CSV table of C-alpha atoms in Angstrom, one decimal:
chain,number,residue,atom,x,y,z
A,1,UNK,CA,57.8,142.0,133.2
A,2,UNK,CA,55.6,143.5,135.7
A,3,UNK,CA,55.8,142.9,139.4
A,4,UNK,CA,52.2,140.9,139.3
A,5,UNK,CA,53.6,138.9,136.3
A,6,UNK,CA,56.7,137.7,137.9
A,7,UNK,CA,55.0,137.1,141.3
A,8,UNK,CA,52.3,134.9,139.0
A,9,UNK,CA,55.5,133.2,137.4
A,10,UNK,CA,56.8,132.4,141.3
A,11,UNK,CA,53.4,130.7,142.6
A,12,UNK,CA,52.6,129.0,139.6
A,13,UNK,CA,55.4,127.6,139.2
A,14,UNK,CA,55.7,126.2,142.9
A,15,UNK,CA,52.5,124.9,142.6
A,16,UNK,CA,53.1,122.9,139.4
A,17,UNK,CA,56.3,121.7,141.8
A,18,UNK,CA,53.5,120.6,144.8
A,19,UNK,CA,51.5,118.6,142.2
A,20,UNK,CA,54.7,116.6,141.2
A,21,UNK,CA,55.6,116.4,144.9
A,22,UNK,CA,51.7,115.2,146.2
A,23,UNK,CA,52.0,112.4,143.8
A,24,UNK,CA,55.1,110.8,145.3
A,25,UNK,CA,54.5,107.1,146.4
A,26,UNK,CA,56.4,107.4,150.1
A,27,UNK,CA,54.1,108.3,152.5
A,28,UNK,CA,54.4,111.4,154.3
A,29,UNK,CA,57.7,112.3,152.4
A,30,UNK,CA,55.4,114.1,150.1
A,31,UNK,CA,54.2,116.5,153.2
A,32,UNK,CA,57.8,117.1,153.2
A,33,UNK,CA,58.9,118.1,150.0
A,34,UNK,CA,55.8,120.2,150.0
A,35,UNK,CA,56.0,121.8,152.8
A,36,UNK,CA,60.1,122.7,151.0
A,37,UNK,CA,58.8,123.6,148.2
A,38,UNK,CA,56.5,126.6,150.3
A,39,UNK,CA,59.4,127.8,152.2
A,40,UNK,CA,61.5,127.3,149.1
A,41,UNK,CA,58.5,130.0,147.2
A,42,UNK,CA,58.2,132.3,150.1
A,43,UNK,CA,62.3,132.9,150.1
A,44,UNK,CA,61.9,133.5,146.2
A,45,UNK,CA,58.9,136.1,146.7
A,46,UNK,CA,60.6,137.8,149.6
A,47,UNK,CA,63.9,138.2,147.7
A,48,UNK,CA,61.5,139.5,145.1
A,49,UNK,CA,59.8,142.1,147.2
A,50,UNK,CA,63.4,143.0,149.1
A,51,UNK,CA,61.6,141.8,152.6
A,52,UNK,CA,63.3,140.2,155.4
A,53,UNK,CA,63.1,136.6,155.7
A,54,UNK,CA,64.8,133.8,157.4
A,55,UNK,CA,63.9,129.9,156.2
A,56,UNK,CA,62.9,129.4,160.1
A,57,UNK,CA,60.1,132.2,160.1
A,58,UNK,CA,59.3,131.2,156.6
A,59,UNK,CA,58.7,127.1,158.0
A,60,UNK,CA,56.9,128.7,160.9
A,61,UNK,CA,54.1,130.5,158.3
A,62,UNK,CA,53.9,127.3,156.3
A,63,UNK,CA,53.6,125.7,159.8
A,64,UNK,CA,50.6,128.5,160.5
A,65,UNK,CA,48.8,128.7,157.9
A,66,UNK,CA,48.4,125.1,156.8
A,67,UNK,CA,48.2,123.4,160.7
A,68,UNK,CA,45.3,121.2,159.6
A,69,UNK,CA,47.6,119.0,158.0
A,70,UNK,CA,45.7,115.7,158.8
A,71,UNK,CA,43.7,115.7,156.1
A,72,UNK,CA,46.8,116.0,154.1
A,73,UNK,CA,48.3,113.4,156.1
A,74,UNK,CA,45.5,110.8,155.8
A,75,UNK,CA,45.9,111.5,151.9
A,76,UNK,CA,49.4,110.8,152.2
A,77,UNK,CA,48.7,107.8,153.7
A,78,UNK,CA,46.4,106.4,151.7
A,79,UNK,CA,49.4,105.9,149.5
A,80,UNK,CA,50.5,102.6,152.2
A,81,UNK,CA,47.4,100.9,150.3
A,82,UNK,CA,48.9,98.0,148.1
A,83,UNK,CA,47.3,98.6,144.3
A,84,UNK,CA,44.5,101.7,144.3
A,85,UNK,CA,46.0,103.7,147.0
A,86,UNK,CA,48.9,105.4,145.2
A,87,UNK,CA,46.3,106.4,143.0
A,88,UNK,CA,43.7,107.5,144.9
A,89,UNK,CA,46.5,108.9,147.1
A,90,UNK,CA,48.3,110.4,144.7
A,91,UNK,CA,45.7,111.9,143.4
A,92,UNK,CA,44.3,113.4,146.2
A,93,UNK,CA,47.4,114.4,147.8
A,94,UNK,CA,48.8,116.2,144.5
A,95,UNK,CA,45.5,118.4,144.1
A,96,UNK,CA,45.5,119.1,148.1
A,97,UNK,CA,49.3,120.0,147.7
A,98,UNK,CA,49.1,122.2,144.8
A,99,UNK,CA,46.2,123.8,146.6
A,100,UNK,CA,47.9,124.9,149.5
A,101,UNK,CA,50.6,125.9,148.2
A,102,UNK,CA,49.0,128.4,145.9
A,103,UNK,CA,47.4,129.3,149.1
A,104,UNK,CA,50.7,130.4,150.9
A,105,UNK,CA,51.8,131.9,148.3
A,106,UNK,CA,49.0,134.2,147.9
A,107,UNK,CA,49.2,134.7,151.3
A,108,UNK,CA,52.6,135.8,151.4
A,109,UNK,CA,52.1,137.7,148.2
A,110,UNK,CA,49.6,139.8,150.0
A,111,UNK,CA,51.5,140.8,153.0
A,112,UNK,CA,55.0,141.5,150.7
A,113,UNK,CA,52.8,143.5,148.6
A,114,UNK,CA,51.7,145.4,151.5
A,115,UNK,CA,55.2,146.2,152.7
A,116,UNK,CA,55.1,144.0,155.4
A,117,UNK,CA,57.1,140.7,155.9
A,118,UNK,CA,55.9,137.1,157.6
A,119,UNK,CA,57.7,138.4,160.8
A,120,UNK,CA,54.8,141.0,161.5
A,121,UNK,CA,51.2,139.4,160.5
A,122,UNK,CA,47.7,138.8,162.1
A,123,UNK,CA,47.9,135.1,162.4
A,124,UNK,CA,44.5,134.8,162.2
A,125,UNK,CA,43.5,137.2,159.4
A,126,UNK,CA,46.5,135.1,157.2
A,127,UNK,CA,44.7,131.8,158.3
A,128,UNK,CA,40.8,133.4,157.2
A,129,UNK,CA,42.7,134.4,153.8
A,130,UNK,CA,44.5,131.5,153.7
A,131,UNK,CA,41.2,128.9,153.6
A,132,UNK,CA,39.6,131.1,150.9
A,133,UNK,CA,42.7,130.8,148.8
A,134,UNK,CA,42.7,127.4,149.2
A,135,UNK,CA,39.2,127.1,148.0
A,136,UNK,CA,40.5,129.1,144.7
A,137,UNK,CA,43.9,126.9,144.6
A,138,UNK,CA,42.2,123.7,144.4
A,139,UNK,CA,40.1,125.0,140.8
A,140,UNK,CA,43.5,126.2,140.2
A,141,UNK,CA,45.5,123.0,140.9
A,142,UNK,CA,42.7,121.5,138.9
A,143,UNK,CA,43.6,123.1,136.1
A,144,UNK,CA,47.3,123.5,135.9
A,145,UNK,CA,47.5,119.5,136.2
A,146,UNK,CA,44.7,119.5,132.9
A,147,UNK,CA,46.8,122.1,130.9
A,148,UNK,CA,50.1,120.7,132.1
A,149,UNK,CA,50.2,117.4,129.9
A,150,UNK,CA,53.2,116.1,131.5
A,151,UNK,CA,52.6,112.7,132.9
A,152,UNK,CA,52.8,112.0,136.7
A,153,UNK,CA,56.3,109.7,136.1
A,154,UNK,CA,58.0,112.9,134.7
A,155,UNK,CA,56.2,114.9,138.0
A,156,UNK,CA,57.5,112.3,140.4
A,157,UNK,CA,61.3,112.3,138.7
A,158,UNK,CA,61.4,116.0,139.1
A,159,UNK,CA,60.4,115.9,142.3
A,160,UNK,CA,62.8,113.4,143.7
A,161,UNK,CA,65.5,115.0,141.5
A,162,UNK,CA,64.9,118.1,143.6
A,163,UNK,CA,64.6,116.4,146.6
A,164,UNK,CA,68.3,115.4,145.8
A,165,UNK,CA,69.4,118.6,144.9
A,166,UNK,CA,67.8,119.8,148.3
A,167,UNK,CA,69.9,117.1,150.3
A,168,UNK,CA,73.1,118.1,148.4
A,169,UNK,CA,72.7,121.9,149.0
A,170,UNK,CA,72.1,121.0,152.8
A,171,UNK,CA,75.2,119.2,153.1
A,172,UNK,CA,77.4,122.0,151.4
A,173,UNK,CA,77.9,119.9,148.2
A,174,UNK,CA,76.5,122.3,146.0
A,175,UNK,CA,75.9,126.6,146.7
A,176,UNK,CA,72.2,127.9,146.9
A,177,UNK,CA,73.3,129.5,143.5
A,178,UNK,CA,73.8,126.0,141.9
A,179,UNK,CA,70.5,124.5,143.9
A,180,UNK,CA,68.7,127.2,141.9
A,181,UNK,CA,69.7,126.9,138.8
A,182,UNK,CA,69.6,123.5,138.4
A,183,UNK,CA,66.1,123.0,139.9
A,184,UNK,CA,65.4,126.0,137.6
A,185,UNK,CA,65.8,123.6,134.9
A,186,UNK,CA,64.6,120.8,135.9
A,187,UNK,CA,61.4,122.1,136.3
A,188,UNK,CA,61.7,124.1,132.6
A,189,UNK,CA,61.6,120.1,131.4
A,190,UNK,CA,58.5,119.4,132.2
């Protein structure tokens, strides 16, 4: 498998992750396990390049690159809405969230390619490239949810099973090695 390919693999794969995530009824957790599930791409893609990263510099470039997170949040909380707004919500939030996180990883995937790493980038160049990508991701969002017949209960159960899985690695139950695999296949279910 090419470098491309397996990079594709990486961000698609992360994004399907995002639209599961976006359509989790708790209000801003969503923003949360998003905003994981970036810094948890951007470790994989720099391990895949060989490039330094640590997850604190890899939270600040989420943290850079998508800063006008109110729109997101005002999506998210929609959600409080008794009835139509964990649809519209949901909805809203999983395209947005898929979206964006296409967009970092794009991103990222430009500057690794490059030989660079997220320590050394032009914050505002990454930003420019980063609203573009996020035009493309939401078309691209679109259509992984349309191919991706997998209804939003299973999206929401993989979601909060990785959540879980998250919670356990960060409290030492289980090794980074185990968090991998298993969300590895929890998300080859869906």
């Amino acid at each position: 498998m090419s470098r491309n390919e397996e990079t594709g693999k990486i961000i698609r794969r992360h994004v399907l992750w995002s639209l599961g995530a976006g359509l989790m009824p708790v209000p801003l957790f969503d923003i949360a396990a998003v905003t994981a599930i970036q810094v948890d791409m951007l470790r994989q893609l720099a391990n895949h390049y060989k490039v330094e990263y640590s997850q604190s510099s890899g939270k600040a470039f989420v943290a850079a690159l998508t800063g006008g997170t109110f729109a997101r949040i005002g999506a998210s909380l929609v959600k409080a809405i008794p009835g139509i707004g964990s649809v519209v919500g949901g909805v809203s939030m999983s395209v947005m969230s898929g979206a964006s996180t296409y967009a970092v990883g794009q991103v990222a995937n430009h500057y690794f390619a490059s030989g660079s790493d997220i320590f050394r980038i032009d914050v505002t160049e990454a930003k420019e490239k980063y609203a573009e990508e996020y035009e493309k991701g939401k078309q691209v969002a679109a259509d992984l949810e349309k191919e991706k017949k997998t209804s939003a209960e299973t999206y929401k159960v993989a979601a909060e099973t990785i959540g879980n899985l998250e919670k356990l690695k960060q409290s030492g139950v289980i090794s980074e090695a185990d968090f991998d695999a298993v969300k590895q296949k929890v998300l080859e279910g869906l």
